[in-house]
Every structure is written in structure tokens, then in C-alpha cells.
PDB file of C-alpha atoms in Angstrom:
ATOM      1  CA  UNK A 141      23.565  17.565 -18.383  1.00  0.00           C
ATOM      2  CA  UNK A 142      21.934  14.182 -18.937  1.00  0.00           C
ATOM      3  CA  UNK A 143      22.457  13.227 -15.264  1.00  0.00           C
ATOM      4  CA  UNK A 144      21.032  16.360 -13.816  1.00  0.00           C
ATOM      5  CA  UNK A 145      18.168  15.944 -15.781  1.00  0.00           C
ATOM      6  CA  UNK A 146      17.958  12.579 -14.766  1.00  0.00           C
ATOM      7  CA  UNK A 147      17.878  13.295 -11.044  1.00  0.00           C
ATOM      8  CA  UNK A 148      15.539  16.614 -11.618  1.00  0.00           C
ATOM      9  CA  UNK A 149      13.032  14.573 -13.205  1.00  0.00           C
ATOM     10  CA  UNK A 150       9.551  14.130 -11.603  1.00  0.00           C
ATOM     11  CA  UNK A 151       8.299  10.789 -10.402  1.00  0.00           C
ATOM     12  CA  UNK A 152       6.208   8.790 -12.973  1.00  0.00           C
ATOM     13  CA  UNK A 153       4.727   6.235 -10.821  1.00  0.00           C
ATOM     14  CA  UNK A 154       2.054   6.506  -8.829  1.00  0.00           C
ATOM     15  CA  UNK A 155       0.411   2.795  -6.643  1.00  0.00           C
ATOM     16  CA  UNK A 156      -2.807   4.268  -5.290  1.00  0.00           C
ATOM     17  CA  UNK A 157      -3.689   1.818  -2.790  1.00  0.00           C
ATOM     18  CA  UNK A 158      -7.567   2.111  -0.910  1.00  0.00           C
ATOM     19  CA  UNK A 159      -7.267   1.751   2.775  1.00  0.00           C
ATOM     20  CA  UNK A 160      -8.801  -0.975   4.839  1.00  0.00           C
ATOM     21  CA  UNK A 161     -10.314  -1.828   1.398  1.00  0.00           C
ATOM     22  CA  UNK A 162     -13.087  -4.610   2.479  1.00  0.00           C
ATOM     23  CA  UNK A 163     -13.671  -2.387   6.069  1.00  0.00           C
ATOM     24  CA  UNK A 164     -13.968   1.058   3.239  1.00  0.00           C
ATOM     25  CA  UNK A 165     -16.745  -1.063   1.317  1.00  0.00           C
ATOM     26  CA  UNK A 166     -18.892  -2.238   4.001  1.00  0.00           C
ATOM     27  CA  UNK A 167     -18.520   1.272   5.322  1.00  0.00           C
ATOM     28  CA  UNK A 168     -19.762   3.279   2.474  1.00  0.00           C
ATOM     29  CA  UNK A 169     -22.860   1.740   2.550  1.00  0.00           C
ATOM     30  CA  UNK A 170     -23.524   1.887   6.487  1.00  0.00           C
ATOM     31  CA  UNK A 171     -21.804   5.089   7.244  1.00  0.00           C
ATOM     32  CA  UNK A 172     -22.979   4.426  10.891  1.00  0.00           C
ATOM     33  CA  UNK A 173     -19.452   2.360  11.337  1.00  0.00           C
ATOM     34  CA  UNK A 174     -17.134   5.452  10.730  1.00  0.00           C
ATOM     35  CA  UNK A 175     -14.965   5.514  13.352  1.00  0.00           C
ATOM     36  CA  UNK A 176     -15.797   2.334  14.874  1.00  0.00           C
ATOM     37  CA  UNK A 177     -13.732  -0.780  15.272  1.00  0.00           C
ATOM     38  CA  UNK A 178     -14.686  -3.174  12.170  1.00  0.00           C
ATOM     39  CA  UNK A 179     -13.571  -6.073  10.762  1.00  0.00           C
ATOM     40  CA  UNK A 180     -13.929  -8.685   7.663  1.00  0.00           C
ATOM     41  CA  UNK A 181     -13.559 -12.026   8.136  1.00  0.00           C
ATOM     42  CA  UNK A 182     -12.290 -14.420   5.701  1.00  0.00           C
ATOM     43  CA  UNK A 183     -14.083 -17.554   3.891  1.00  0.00           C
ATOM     44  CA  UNK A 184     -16.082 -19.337   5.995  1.00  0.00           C
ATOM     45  CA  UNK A 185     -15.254 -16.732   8.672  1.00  0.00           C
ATOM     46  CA  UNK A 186     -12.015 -18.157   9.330  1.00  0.00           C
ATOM     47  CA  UNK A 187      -9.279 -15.077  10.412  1.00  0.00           C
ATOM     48  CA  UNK A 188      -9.318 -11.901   9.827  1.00  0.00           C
ATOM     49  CA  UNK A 189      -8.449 -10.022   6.329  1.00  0.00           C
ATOM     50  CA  UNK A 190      -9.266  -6.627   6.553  1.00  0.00           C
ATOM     51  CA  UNK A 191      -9.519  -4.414   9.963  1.00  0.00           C
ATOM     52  CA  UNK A 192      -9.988  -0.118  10.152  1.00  0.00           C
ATOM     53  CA  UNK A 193      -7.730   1.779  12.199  1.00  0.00           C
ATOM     54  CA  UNK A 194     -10.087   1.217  15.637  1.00  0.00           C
ATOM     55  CA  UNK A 195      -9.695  -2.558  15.426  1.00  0.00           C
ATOM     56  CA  UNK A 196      -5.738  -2.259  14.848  1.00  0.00           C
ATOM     57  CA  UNK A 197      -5.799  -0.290  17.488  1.00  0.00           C
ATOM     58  CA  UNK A 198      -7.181  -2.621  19.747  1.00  0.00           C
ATOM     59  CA  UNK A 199      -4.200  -5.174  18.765  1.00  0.00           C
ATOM     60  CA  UNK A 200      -5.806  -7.280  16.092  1.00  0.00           C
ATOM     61  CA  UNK A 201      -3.728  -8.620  13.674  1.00  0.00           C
ATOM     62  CA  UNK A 202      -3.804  -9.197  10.458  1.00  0.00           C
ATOM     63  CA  UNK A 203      -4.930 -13.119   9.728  1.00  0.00           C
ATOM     64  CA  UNK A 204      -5.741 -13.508  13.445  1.00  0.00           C
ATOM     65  CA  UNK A 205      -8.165 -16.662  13.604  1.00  0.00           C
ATOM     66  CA  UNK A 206     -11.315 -15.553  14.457  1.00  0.00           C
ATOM     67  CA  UNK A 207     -11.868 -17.851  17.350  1.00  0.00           C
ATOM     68  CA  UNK A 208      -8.742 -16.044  18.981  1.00  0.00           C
ATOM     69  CA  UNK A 209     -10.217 -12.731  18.295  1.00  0.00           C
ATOM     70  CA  UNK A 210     -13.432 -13.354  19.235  1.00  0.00           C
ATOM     71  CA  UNK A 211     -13.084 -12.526  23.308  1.00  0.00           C
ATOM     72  CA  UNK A 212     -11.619  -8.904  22.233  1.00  0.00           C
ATOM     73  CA  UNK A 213     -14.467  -8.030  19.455  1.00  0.00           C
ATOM     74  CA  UNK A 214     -17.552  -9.115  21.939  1.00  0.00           C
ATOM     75  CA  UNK A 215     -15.883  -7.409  24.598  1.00  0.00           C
ATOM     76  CA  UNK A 216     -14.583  -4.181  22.897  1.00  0.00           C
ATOM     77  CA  UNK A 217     -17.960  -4.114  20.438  1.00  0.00           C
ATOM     78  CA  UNK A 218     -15.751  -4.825  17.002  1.00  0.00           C
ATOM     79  CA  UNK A 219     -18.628  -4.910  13.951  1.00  0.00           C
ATOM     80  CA  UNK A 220     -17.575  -8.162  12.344  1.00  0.00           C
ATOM     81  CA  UNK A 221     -18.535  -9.215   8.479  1.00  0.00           C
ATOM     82  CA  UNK A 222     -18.481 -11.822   6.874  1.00  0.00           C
ATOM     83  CA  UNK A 223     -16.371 -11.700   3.145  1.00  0.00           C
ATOM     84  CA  UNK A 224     -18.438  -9.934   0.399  1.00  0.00           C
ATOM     85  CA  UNK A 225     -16.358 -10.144  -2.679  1.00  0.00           C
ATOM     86  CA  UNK A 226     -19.210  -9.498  -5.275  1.00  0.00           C
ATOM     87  CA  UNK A 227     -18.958  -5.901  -3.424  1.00  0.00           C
ATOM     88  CA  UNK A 228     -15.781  -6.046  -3.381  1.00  0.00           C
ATOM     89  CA  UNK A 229     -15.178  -6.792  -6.893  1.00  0.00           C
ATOM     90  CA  UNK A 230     -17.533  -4.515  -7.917  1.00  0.00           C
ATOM     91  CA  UNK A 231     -16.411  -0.949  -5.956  1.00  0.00           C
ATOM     92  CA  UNK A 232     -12.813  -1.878  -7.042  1.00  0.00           C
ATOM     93  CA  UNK A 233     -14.382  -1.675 -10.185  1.00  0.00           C
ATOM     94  CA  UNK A 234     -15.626   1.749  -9.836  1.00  0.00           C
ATOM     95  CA  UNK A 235     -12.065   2.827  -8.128  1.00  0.00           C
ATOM     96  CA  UNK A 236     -10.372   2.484 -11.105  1.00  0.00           C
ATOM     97  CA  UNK A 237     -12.823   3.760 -13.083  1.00  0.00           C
ATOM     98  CA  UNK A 238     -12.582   6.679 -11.324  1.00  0.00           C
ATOM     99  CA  UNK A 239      -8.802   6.616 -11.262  1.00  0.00           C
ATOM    100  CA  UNK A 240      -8.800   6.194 -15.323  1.00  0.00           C
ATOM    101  CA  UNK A 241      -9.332   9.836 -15.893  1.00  0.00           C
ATOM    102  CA  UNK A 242      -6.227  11.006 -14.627  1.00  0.00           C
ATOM    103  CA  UNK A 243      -3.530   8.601 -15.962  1.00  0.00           C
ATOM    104  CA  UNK A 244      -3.194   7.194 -19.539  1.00  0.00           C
ATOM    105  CA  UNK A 245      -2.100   3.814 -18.189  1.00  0.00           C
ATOM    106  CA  UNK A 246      -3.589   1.533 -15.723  1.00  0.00           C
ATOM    107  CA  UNK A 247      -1.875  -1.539 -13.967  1.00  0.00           C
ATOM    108  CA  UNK A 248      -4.613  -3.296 -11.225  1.00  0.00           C
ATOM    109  CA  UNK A 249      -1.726  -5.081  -9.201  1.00  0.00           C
ATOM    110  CA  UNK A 250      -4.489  -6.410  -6.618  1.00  0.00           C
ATOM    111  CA  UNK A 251      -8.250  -5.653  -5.944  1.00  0.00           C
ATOM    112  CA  UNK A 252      -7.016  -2.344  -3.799  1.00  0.00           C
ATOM    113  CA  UNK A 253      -3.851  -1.194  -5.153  1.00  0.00           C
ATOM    114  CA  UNK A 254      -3.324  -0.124  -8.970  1.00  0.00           C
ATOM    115  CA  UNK A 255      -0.187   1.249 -10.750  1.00  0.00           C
ATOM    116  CA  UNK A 256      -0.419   4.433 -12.440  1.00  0.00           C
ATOM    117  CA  UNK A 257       2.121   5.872 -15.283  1.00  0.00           C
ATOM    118  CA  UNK A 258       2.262   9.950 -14.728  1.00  0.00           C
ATOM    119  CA  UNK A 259       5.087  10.468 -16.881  1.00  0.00           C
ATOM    120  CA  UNK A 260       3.316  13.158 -18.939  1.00  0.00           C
ATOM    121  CA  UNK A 261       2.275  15.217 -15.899  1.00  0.00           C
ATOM    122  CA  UNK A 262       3.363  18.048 -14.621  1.00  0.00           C
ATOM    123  CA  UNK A 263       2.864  18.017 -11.255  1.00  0.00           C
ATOM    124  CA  UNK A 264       2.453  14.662 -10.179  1.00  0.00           C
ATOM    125  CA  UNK A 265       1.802  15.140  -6.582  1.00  0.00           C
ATOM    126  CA  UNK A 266      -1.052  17.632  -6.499  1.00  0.00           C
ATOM    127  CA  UNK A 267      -2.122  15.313  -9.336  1.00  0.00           C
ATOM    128  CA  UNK A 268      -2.432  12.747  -6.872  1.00  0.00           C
ATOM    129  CA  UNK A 269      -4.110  14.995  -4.203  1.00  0.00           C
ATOM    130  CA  UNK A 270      -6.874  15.576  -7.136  1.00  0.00           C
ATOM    131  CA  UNK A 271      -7.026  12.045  -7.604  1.00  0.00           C
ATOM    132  CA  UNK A 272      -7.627  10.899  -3.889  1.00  0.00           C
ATOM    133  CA  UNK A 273     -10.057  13.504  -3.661  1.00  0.00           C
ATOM    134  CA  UNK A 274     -12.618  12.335  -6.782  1.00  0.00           C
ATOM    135  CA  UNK A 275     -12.313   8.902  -5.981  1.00  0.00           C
ATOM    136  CA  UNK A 276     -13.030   9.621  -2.278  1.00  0.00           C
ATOM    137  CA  UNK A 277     -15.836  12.106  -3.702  1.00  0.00           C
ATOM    138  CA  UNK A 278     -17.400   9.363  -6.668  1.00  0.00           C
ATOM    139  CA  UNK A 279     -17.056   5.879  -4.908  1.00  0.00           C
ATOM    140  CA  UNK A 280     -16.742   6.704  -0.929  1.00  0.00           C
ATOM    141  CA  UNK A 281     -13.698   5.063  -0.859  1.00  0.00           C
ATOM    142  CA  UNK A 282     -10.366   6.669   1.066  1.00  0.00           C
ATOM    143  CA  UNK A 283      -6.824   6.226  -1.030  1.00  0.00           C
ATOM    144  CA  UNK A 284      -3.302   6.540  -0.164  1.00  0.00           C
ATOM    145  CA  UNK A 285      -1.210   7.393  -2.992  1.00  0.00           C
ATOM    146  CA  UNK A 286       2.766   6.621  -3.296  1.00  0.00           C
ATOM    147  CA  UNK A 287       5.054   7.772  -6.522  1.00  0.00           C
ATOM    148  CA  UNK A 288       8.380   7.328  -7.156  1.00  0.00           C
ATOM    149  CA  UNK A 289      10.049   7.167 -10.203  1.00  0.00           C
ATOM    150  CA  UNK A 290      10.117   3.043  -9.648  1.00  0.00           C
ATOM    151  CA  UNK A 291       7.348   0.766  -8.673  1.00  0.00           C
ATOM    152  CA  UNK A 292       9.238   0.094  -5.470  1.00  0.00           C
ATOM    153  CA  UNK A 293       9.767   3.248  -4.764  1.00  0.00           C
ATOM    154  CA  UNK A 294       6.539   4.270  -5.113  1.00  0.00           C
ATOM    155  CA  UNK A 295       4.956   1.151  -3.158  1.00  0.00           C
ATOM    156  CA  UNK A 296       7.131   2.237  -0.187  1.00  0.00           C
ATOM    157  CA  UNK A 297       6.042   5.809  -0.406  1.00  0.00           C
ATOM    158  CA  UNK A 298       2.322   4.374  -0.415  1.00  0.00           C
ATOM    159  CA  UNK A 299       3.170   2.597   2.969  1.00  0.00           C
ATOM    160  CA  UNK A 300       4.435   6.358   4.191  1.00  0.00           C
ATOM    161  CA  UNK A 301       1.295   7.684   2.650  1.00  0.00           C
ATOM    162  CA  UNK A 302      -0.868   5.044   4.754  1.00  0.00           C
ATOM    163  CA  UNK A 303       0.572   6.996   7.889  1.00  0.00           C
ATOM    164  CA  UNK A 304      -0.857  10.760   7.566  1.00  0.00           C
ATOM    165  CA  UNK A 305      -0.584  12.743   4.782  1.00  0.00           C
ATOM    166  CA  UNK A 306      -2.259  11.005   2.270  1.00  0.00           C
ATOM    167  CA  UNK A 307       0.072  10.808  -0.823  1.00  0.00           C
ATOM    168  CA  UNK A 308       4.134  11.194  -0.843  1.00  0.00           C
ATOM    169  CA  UNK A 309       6.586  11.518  -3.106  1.00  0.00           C
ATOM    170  CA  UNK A 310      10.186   9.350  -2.260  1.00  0.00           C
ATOM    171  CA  UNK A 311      12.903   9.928  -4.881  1.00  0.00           C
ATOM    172  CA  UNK A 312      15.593   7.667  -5.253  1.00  0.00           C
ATOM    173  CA  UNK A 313      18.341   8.751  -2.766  1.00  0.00           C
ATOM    174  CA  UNK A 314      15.951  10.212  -0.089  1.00  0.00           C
ATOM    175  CA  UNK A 315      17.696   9.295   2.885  1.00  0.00           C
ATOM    176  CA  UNK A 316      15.452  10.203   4.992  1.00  0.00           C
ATOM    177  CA  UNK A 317      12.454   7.833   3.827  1.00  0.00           C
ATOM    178  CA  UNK A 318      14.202   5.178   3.193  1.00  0.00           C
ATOM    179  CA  UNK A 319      15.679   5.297   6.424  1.00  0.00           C
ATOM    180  CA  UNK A 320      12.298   5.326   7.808  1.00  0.00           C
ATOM    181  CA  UNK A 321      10.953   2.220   6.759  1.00  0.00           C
ATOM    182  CA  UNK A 322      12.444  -1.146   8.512  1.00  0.00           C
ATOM    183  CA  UNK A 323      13.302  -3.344   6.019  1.00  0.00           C
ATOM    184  CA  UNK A 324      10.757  -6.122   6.059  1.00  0.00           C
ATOM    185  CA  UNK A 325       8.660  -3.396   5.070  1.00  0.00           C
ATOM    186  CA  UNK A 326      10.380  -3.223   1.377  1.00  0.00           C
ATOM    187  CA  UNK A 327       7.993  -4.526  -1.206  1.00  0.00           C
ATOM    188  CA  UNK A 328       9.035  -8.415  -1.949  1.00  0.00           C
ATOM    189  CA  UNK A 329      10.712  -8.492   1.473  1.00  0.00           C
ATOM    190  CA  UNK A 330       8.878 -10.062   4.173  1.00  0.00           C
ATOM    191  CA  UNK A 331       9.648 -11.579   7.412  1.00  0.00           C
ATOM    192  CA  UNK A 332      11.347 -14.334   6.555  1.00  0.00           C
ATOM    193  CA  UNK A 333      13.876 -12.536   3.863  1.00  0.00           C
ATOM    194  CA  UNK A 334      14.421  -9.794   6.298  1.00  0.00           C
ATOM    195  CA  UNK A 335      15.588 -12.198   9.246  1.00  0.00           C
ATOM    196  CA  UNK A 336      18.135 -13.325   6.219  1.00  0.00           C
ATOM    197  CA  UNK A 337      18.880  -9.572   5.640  1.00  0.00           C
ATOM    198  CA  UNK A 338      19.213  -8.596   9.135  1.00  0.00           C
ATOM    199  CA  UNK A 339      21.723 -10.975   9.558  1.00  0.00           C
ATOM    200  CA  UNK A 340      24.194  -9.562   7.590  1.00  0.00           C
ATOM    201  CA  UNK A 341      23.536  -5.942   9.138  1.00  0.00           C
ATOM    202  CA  UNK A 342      20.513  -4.581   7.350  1.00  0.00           C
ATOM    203  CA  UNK A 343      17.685  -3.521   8.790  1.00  0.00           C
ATOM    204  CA  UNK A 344      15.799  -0.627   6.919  1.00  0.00           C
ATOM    205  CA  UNK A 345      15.318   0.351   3.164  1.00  0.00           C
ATOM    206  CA  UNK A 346      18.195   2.641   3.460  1.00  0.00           C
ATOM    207  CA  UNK A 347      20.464  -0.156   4.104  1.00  0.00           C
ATOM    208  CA  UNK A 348      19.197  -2.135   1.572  1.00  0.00           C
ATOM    209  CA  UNK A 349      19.505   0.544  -0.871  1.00  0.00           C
ATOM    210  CA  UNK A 350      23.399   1.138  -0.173  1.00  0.00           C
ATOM    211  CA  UNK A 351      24.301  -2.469   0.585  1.00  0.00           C
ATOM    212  CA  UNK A 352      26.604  -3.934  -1.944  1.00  0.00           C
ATOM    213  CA  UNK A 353      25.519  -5.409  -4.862  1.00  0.00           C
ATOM    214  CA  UNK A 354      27.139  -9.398  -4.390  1.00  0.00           C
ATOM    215  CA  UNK A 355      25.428  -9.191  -0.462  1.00  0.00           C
ATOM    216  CA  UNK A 356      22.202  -8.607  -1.599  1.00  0.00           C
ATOM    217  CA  UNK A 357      22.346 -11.460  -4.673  1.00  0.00           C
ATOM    218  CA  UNK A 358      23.969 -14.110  -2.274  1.00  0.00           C
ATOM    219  CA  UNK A 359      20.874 -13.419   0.123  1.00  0.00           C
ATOM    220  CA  UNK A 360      17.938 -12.980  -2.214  1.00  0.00           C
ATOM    221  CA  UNK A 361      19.001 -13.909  -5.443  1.00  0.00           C
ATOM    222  CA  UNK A 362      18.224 -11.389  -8.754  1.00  0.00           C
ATOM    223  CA  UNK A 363      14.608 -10.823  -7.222  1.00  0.00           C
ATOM    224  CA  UNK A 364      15.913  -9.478  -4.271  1.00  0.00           C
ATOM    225  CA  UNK A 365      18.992  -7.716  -6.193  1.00  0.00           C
ATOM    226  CA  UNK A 366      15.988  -5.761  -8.688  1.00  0.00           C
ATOM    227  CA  UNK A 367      14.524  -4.299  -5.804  1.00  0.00           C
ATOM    228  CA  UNK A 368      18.060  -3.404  -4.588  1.00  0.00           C
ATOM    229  CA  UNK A 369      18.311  -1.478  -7.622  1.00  0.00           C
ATOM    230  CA  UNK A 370      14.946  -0.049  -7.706  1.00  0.00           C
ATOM    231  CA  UNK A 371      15.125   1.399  -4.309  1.00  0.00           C
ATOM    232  CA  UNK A 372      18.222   3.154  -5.843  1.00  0.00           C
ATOM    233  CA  UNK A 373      16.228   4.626  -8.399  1.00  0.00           C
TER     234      UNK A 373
END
């Protein structure tokens, strides 16, 4: 009985995360760039930190040097801006203000992404829905939301989120998700671990998630070995 309740429990964890956050700012007040290529640049306008959807599009990466970038923004008419973290600071400010009334607990990870605990909620994903909506409505900025019942989990479902619907749910043992996400993707990952992981054969979440214990320690250590287990739920 106590593992079926277990596995039938909700997910607590929510990591709303506000997309393009620095492009979302500048747009709110200059709603003339929606749907426009923009990007921010970093300190003294050095490479690129922040880009919407148009300027990905157009094969800007993230960190690009500017001076590399440059040919492609004249010639494709990217808005460029220069860093603004007073703004910044202060509409991440008013995102989790917003984001206070519907969670008792608060965890700011970064200036975009926050971790929320939902464990006294009923329905946590139309919860979520609600939530995305009034901070969209009371601060102009757009939200994906993630929840799982880890923080990995739920950072992983965020990056699903970032790709249509908005906010997901990924319980431990969904397959399907996990399979869907290449592993360099994994919160804590990175490029450099997942050449390591690839190496010894894996190459998505899923794979991470059902690779044996001793593999994943010899490659990443107990770091990498707590996110083993948290993808596992």
C-alpha cells in the first residue's frame, strides 16, 4: 500500500523558468519587438546572452561573440541591446512576487528560474496553468513551468515545457520523456560530462536513468550519481 501510494502521488515541484528572460524584459516595455528577432548582449557588448525564438531561428547561438554575429543581425534586422540588469533585477523581482501567491515556498535558483514546493496542492498542473497565466497577466512576462516530484525531474520537464505546451508534468519512470531528452540536456550534465557518458553507451535521460549505479559514479562521481537517482524519482 505504501508503494502505490508512493507512485500515485502528485508531483510537488514545480521550476517556473521565464523565457528569453532579458529579450521578455526589453519586450514588455516596447511591445513593438513581439515577434521580431532580438537580442541582449553581454557586458560591454561582448556575446550574446539572451536571444527570442526569431533570432534562434536565424542560427544564433547562445554566447556567440558579437563581432561574429554582427553580419547576420545588420543583415537579417536583429534589434540588439545592450545588458540592463537594474531591469532585470527588478521584473525578476516582480515574477516572484507574483509567483508567491500560489506556493508556500519559494527557492530563486537564478534571476529567471525559481523552485516551487506544491506539495499541498491538489492539482498541481492546472495550478501551474493559473500560475503562468497571472504572471504573464501582472508582469508581461511569458513562463514555462516543469514539476516533477524531484528538482531534476522537474527542471527537465521545464526544458519540455520550453517546447509548446507551456507547463508538463514528468513522473519518475516516464519513459517516454525521458527518452526524449538527449542526455547533455540533464540538469548538471553538459557537454563535456555527456561526451564522458556517451562513451559508455548513454545518450538520453532515459539511459541515464536505468544505467547502473557503479557506471554512473565511476563517470561523474556522487554529483552525477544524485541526479542518477533523481531522474529515477
Amino acid at each position: 500500500m505504501g508503494r502505490r501510494h508512493q507512485r500515485d502521488t502528485p508531483p510537488v515541484i514545480a521550476l517556473a523558468d521565464c523565457n528569453n528572460f532579458y529579450v521578455s524584459c526589453e519586450r514588455v516595455f516596447q511591445p513593438s519587438l513581439e515577434a521580431r528577432p532580438v537580442i541582449v548582449l553581454s557586458n560591454n557588448d561582448g556575446c550574446a546572452v539572451a536571444r527570442s525564438n526569431e533570432a534562434k531561428a536565424l542560427g544564433i547561438a547562445m554566447g556567440a561573440p558579437y563581432f561574429q554575429i554582427r553580419q547576420t543581425c545588420e543583415s537579417n534586422g536583429v534589434i540588439v541591446f545592450s545588458s540592463n540588469y537594474e531591469l532585470y533585477g527588478d521584473m525578476s523581482r516582480r515574477v516572484v512576487s507574483a509567483m508567491a501567491r500560489f506556493a508556500p515556498e519559494i527557492e530563486v535558483y537564478s534571476i529567471d528560474e525559481s523552485f516551487l514546493d506544491l506539495h499541498a496542492v491538489t492539482d498541481p498542473l492546472s495550478h501551474a496553468h493559473d500560475m503562468r497565466t497571472i504572471v504573464h497577466r501582472w508582469t508581461g512576462i511569458p513562463i514555462s513551468v516543469g514539476l516533477g516530484p524531484t528538482k531534476t525531474l522537474a527542471k527537465l520537464a521545464n526544458r519540455l515545457a520550453k517546447k509548446g505546451p507551456g507547463c508538463v508534468t514528468v513522473k519518475a519512470g516516464d519513459r517516454e520523456a525521458l527518452a526524449g531528452v538527449e542526455v547533455e540536456g540533464v540538469w548538471g550534465v553538459g557537454r563535456r560530462l555527456g561526451i564522458r557518458l556517451r562513451r559508455v553507451g548513454v545518450k538520453t535521460a532515459l539511459d541515464l536513468a536505468l544505467a547502473p549505479t557503479p557506471t554512473v559514479r565511476s563517470v561523474g562521481g556522487v554529483t552525477l550519481e544524485r541526479t542518477h537517482r533523481e531522474l529515477g524519482g
